[in-house]
Tab-separated table of C-alpha atoms in Angstrom:
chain	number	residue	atom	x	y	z
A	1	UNK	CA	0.000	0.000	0.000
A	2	UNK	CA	2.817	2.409	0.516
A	3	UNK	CA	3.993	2.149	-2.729
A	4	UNK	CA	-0.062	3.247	-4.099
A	5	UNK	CA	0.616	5.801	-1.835
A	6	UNK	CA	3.508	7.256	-2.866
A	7	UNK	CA	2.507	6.875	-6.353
A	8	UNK	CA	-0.661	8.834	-6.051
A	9	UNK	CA	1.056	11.673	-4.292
A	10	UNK	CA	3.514	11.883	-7.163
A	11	UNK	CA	0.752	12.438	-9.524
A	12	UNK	CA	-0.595	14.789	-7.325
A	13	UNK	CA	2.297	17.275	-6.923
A	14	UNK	CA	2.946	16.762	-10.644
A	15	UNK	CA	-0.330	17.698	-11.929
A	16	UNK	CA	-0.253	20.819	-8.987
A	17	UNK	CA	3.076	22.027	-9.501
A	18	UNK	CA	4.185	22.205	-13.384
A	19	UNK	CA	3.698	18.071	-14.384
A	20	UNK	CA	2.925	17.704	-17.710
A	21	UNK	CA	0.663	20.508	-18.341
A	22	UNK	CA	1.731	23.632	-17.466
A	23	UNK	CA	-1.383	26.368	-17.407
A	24	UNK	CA	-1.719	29.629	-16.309
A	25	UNK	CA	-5.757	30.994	-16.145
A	26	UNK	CA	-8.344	28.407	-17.771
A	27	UNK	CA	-11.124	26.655	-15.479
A	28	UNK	CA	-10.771	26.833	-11.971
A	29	UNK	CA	-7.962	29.664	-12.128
A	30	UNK	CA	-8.354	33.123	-9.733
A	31	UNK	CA	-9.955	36.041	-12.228
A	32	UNK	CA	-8.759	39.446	-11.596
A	33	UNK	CA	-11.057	42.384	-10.530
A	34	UNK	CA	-8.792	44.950	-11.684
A	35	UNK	CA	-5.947	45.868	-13.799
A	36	UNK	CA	-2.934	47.159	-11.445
A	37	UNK	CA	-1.343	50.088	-12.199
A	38	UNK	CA	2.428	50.460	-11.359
A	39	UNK	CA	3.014	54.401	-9.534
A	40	UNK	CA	5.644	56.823	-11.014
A	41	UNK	CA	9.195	56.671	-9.136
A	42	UNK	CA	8.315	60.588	-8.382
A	43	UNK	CA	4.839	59.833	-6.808
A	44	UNK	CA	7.044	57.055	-5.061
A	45	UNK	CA	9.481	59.306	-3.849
A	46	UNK	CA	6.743	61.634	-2.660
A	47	UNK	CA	5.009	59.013	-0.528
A	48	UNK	CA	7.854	58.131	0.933
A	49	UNK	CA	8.892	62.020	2.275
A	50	UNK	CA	5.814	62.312	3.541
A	51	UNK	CA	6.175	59.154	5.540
A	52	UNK	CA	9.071	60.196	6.486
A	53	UNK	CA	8.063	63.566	7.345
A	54	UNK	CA	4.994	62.190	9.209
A	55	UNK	CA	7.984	60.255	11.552
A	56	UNK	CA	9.454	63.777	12.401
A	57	UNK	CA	6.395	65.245	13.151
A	58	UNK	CA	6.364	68.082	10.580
A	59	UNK	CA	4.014	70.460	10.685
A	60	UNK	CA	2.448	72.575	7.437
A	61	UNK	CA	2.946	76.128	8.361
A	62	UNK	CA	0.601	78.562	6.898
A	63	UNK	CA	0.819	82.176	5.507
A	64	UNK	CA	4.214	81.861	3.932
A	65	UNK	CA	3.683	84.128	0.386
A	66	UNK	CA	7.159	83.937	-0.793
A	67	UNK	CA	10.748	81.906	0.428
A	68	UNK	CA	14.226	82.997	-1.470
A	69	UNK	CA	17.260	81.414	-0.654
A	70	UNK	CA	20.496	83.079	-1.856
A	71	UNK	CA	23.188	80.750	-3.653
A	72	UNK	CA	27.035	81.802	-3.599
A	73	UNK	CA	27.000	82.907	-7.181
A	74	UNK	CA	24.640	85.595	-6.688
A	75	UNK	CA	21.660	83.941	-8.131
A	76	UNK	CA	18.567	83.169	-5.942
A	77	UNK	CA	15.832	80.350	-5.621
A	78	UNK	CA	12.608	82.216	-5.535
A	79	UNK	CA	9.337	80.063	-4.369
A	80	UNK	CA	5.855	82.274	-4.551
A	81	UNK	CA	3.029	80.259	-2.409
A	82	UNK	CA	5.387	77.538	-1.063
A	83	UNK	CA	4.640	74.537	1.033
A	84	UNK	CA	6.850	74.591	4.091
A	85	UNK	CA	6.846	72.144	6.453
A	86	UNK	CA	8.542	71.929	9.748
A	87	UNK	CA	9.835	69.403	12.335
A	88	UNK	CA	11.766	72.242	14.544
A	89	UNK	CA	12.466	69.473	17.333
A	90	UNK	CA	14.528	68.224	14.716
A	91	UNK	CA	15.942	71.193	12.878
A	92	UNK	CA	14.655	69.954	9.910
A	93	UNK	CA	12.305	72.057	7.220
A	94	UNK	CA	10.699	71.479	4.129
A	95	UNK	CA	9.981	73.991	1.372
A	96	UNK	CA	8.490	72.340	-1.613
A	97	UNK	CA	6.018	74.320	-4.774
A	98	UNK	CA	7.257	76.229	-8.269
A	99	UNK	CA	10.490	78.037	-7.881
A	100	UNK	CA	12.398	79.790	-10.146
A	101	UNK	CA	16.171	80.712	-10.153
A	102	UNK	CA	16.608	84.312	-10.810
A	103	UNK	CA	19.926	86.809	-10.486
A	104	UNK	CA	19.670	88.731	-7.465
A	105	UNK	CA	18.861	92.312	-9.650
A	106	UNK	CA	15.850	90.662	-10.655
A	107	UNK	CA	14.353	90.603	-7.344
A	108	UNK	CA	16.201	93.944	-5.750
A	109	UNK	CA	13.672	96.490	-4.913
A	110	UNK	CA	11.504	93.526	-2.592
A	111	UNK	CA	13.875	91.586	-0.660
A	112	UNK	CA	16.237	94.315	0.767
A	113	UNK	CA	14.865	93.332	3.923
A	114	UNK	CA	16.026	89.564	3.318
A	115	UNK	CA	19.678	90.360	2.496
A	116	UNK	CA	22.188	89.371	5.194
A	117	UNK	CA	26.177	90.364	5.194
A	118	UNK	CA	27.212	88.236	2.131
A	119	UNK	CA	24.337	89.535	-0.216
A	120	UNK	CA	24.725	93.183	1.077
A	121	UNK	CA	28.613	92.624	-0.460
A	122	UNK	CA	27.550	91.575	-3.598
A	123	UNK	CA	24.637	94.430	-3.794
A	124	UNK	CA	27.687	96.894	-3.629
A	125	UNK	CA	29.897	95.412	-6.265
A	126	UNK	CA	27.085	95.283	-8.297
A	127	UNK	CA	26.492	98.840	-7.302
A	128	UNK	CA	29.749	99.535	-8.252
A	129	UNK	CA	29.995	98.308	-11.249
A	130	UNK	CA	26.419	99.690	-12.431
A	131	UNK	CA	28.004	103.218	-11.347
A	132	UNK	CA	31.101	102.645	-13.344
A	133	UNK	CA	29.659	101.171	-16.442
A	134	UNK	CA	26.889	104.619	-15.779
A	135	UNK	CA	29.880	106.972	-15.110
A	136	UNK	CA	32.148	105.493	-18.788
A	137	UNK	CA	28.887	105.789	-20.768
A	138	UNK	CA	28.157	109.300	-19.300
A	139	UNK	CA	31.656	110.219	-20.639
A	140	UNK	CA	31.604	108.836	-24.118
A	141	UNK	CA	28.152	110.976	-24.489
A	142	UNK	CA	29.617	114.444	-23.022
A	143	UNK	CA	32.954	114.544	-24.992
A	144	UNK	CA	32.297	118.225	-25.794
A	145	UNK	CA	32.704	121.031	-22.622
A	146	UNK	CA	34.390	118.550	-19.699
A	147	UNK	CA	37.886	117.650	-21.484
A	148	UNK	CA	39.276	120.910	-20.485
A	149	UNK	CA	39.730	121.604	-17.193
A	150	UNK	CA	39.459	125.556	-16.167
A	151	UNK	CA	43.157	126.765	-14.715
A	152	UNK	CA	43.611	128.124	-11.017
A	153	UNK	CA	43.610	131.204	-9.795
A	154	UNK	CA	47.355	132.375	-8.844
A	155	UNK	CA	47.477	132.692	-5.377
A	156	UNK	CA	44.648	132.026	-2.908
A	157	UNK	CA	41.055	132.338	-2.944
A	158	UNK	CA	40.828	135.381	-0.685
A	159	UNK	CA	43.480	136.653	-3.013
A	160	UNK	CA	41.206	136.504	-6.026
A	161	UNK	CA	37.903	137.858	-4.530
A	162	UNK	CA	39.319	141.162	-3.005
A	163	UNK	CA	40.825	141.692	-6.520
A	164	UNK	CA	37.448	142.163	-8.031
Protein backbone atom coordinates (compact mmCIF):
# COMPACT_ATOMS: atom_id res chain seq x y z
CA UNK A 1 0.00 0.00 0.00
CA UNK A 2 2.82 2.41 0.52
CA UNK A 3 3.99 2.15 -2.73
CA UNK A 4 -0.06 3.25 -4.10
CA UNK A 5 0.62 5.80 -1.84
CA UNK A 6 3.51 7.26 -2.87
CA UNK A 7 2.51 6.87 -6.35
CA UNK A 8 -0.66 8.83 -6.05
CA UNK A 9 1.06 11.67 -4.29
CA UNK A 10 3.51 11.88 -7.16
CA UNK A 11 0.75 12.44 -9.52
CA UNK A 12 -0.60 14.79 -7.33
CA UNK A 13 2.30 17.27 -6.92
CA UNK A 14 2.95 16.76 -10.64
CA UNK A 15 -0.33 17.70 -11.93
CA UNK A 16 -0.25 20.82 -8.99
CA UNK A 17 3.08 22.03 -9.50
CA UNK A 18 4.18 22.21 -13.38
CA UNK A 19 3.70 18.07 -14.38
CA UNK A 20 2.92 17.70 -17.71
CA UNK A 21 0.66 20.51 -18.34
CA UNK A 22 1.73 23.63 -17.47
CA UNK A 23 -1.38 26.37 -17.41
CA UNK A 24 -1.72 29.63 -16.31
CA UNK A 25 -5.76 30.99 -16.14
CA UNK A 26 -8.34 28.41 -17.77
CA UNK A 27 -11.12 26.65 -15.48
CA UNK A 28 -10.77 26.83 -11.97
CA UNK A 29 -7.96 29.66 -12.13
CA UNK A 30 -8.35 33.12 -9.73
CA UNK A 31 -9.96 36.04 -12.23
CA UNK A 32 -8.76 39.45 -11.60
CA UNK A 33 -11.06 42.38 -10.53
CA UNK A 34 -8.79 44.95 -11.68
CA UNK A 35 -5.95 45.87 -13.80
CA UNK A 36 -2.93 47.16 -11.44
CA UNK A 37 -1.34 50.09 -12.20
CA UNK A 38 2.43 50.46 -11.36
CA UNK A 39 3.01 54.40 -9.53
CA UNK A 40 5.64 56.82 -11.01
CA UNK A 41 9.19 56.67 -9.14
CA UNK A 42 8.31 60.59 -8.38
CA UNK A 43 4.84 59.83 -6.81
CA UNK A 44 7.04 57.06 -5.06
CA UNK A 45 9.48 59.31 -3.85
CA UNK A 46 6.74 61.63 -2.66
CA UNK A 47 5.01 59.01 -0.53
CA UNK A 48 7.85 58.13 0.93
CA UNK A 49 8.89 62.02 2.28
CA UNK A 50 5.81 62.31 3.54
CA UNK A 51 6.18 59.15 5.54
CA UNK A 52 9.07 60.20 6.49
CA UNK A 53 8.06 63.57 7.34
CA UNK A 54 4.99 62.19 9.21
CA UNK A 55 7.98 60.26 11.55
CA UNK A 56 9.45 63.78 12.40
CA UNK A 57 6.39 65.24 13.15
CA UNK A 58 6.36 68.08 10.58
CA UNK A 59 4.01 70.46 10.68
CA UNK A 60 2.45 72.57 7.44
CA UNK A 61 2.95 76.13 8.36
CA UNK A 62 0.60 78.56 6.90
CA UNK A 63 0.82 82.18 5.51
CA UNK A 64 4.21 81.86 3.93
CA UNK A 65 3.68 84.13 0.39
CA UNK A 66 7.16 83.94 -0.79
CA UNK A 67 10.75 81.91 0.43
CA UNK A 68 14.23 83.00 -1.47
CA UNK A 69 17.26 81.41 -0.65
CA UNK A 70 20.50 83.08 -1.86
CA UNK A 71 23.19 80.75 -3.65
CA UNK A 72 27.03 81.80 -3.60
CA UNK A 73 27.00 82.91 -7.18
CA UNK A 74 24.64 85.60 -6.69
CA UNK A 75 21.66 83.94 -8.13
CA UNK A 76 18.57 83.17 -5.94
CA UNK A 77 15.83 80.35 -5.62
CA UNK A 78 12.61 82.22 -5.53
CA UNK A 79 9.34 80.06 -4.37
CA UNK A 80 5.85 82.27 -4.55
CA UNK A 81 3.03 80.26 -2.41
CA UNK A 82 5.39 77.54 -1.06
CA UNK A 83 4.64 74.54 1.03
CA UNK A 84 6.85 74.59 4.09
CA UNK A 85 6.85 72.14 6.45
CA UNK A 86 8.54 71.93 9.75
CA UNK A 87 9.84 69.40 12.33
CA UNK A 88 11.77 72.24 14.54
CA UNK A 89 12.47 69.47 17.33
CA UNK A 90 14.53 68.22 14.72
CA UNK A 91 15.94 71.19 12.88
CA UNK A 92 14.65 69.95 9.91
CA UNK A 93 12.30 72.06 7.22
CA UNK A 94 10.70 71.48 4.13
CA UNK A 95 9.98 73.99 1.37
CA UNK A 96 8.49 72.34 -1.61
CA UNK A 97 6.02 74.32 -4.77
CA UNK A 98 7.26 76.23 -8.27
CA UNK A 99 10.49 78.04 -7.88
CA UNK A 100 12.40 79.79 -10.15
CA UNK A 101 16.17 80.71 -10.15
CA UNK A 102 16.61 84.31 -10.81
CA UNK A 103 19.93 86.81 -10.49
CA UNK A 104 19.67 88.73 -7.46
CA UNK A 105 18.86 92.31 -9.65
CA UNK A 106 15.85 90.66 -10.65
CA UNK A 107 14.35 90.60 -7.34
CA UNK A 108 16.20 93.94 -5.75
CA UNK A 109 13.67 96.49 -4.91
CA UNK A 110 11.50 93.53 -2.59
CA UNK A 111 13.88 91.59 -0.66
CA UNK A 112 16.24 94.31 0.77
CA UNK A 113 14.86 93.33 3.92
CA UNK A 114 16.03 89.56 3.32
CA UNK A 115 19.68 90.36 2.50
CA UNK A 116 22.19 89.37 5.19
CA UNK A 117 26.18 90.36 5.19
CA UNK A 118 27.21 88.24 2.13
CA UNK A 119 24.34 89.53 -0.22
CA UNK A 120 24.72 93.18 1.08
CA UNK A 121 28.61 92.62 -0.46
CA UNK A 122 27.55 91.58 -3.60
CA UNK A 123 24.64 94.43 -3.79
CA UNK A 124 27.69 96.89 -3.63
CA UNK A 125 29.90 95.41 -6.26
CA UNK A 126 27.08 95.28 -8.30
CA UNK A 127 26.49 98.84 -7.30
CA UNK A 128 29.75 99.54 -8.25
CA UNK A 129 30.00 98.31 -11.25
CA UNK A 130 26.42 99.69 -12.43
CA UNK A 131 28.00 103.22 -11.35
CA UNK A 132 31.10 102.65 -13.34
CA UNK A 133 29.66 101.17 -16.44
CA UNK A 134 26.89 104.62 -15.78
CA UNK A 135 29.88 106.97 -15.11
CA UNK A 136 32.15 105.49 -18.79
CA UNK A 137 28.89 105.79 -20.77
CA UNK A 138 28.16 109.30 -19.30
CA UNK A 139 31.66 110.22 -20.64
CA UNK A 140 31.60 108.84 -24.12
CA UNK A 141 28.15 110.98 -24.49
CA UNK A 142 29.62 114.44 -23.02
CA UNK A 143 32.95 114.54 -24.99
CA UNK A 144 32.30 118.23 -25.79
CA UNK A 145 32.70 121.03 -22.62
CA UNK A 146 34.39 118.55 -19.70
CA UNK A 147 37.89 117.65 -21.48
CA UNK A 148 39.28 120.91 -20.49
CA UNK A 149 39.73 121.60 -17.19
CA UNK A 150 39.46 125.56 -16.17
CA UNK A 151 43.16 126.76 -14.71
CA UNK A 152 43.61 128.12 -11.02
CA UNK A 153 43.61 131.20 -9.80
CA UNK A 154 47.36 132.37 -8.84
CA UNK A 155 47.48 132.69 -5.38
CA UNK A 156 44.65 132.03 -2.91
CA UNK A 157 41.05 132.34 -2.94
CA UNK A 158 40.83 135.38 -0.69
CA UNK A 159 43.48 136.65 -3.01
CA UNK A 160 41.21 136.50 -6.03
CA UNK A 161 37.90 137.86 -4.53
CA UNK A 162 39.32 141.16 -3.00
CA UNK A 163 40.82 141.69 -6.52
CA UNK A 164 37.45 142.16 -8.03
Amino acid sequence: MTDALAEARAKMIAKRFGGASVSTGGKGSVRRKKKTTSRSSSAQSDAKLGVALKKLGATNIPGIEEVNFFKEDGQVIHFVNPRVQAAIQCNTYVISGPNETKPLQDLLPNIVSQLGMDNIAQLQNFAAAAAGGAASGKAAAGDDDDDEVPDLVEGTFEEASLEK
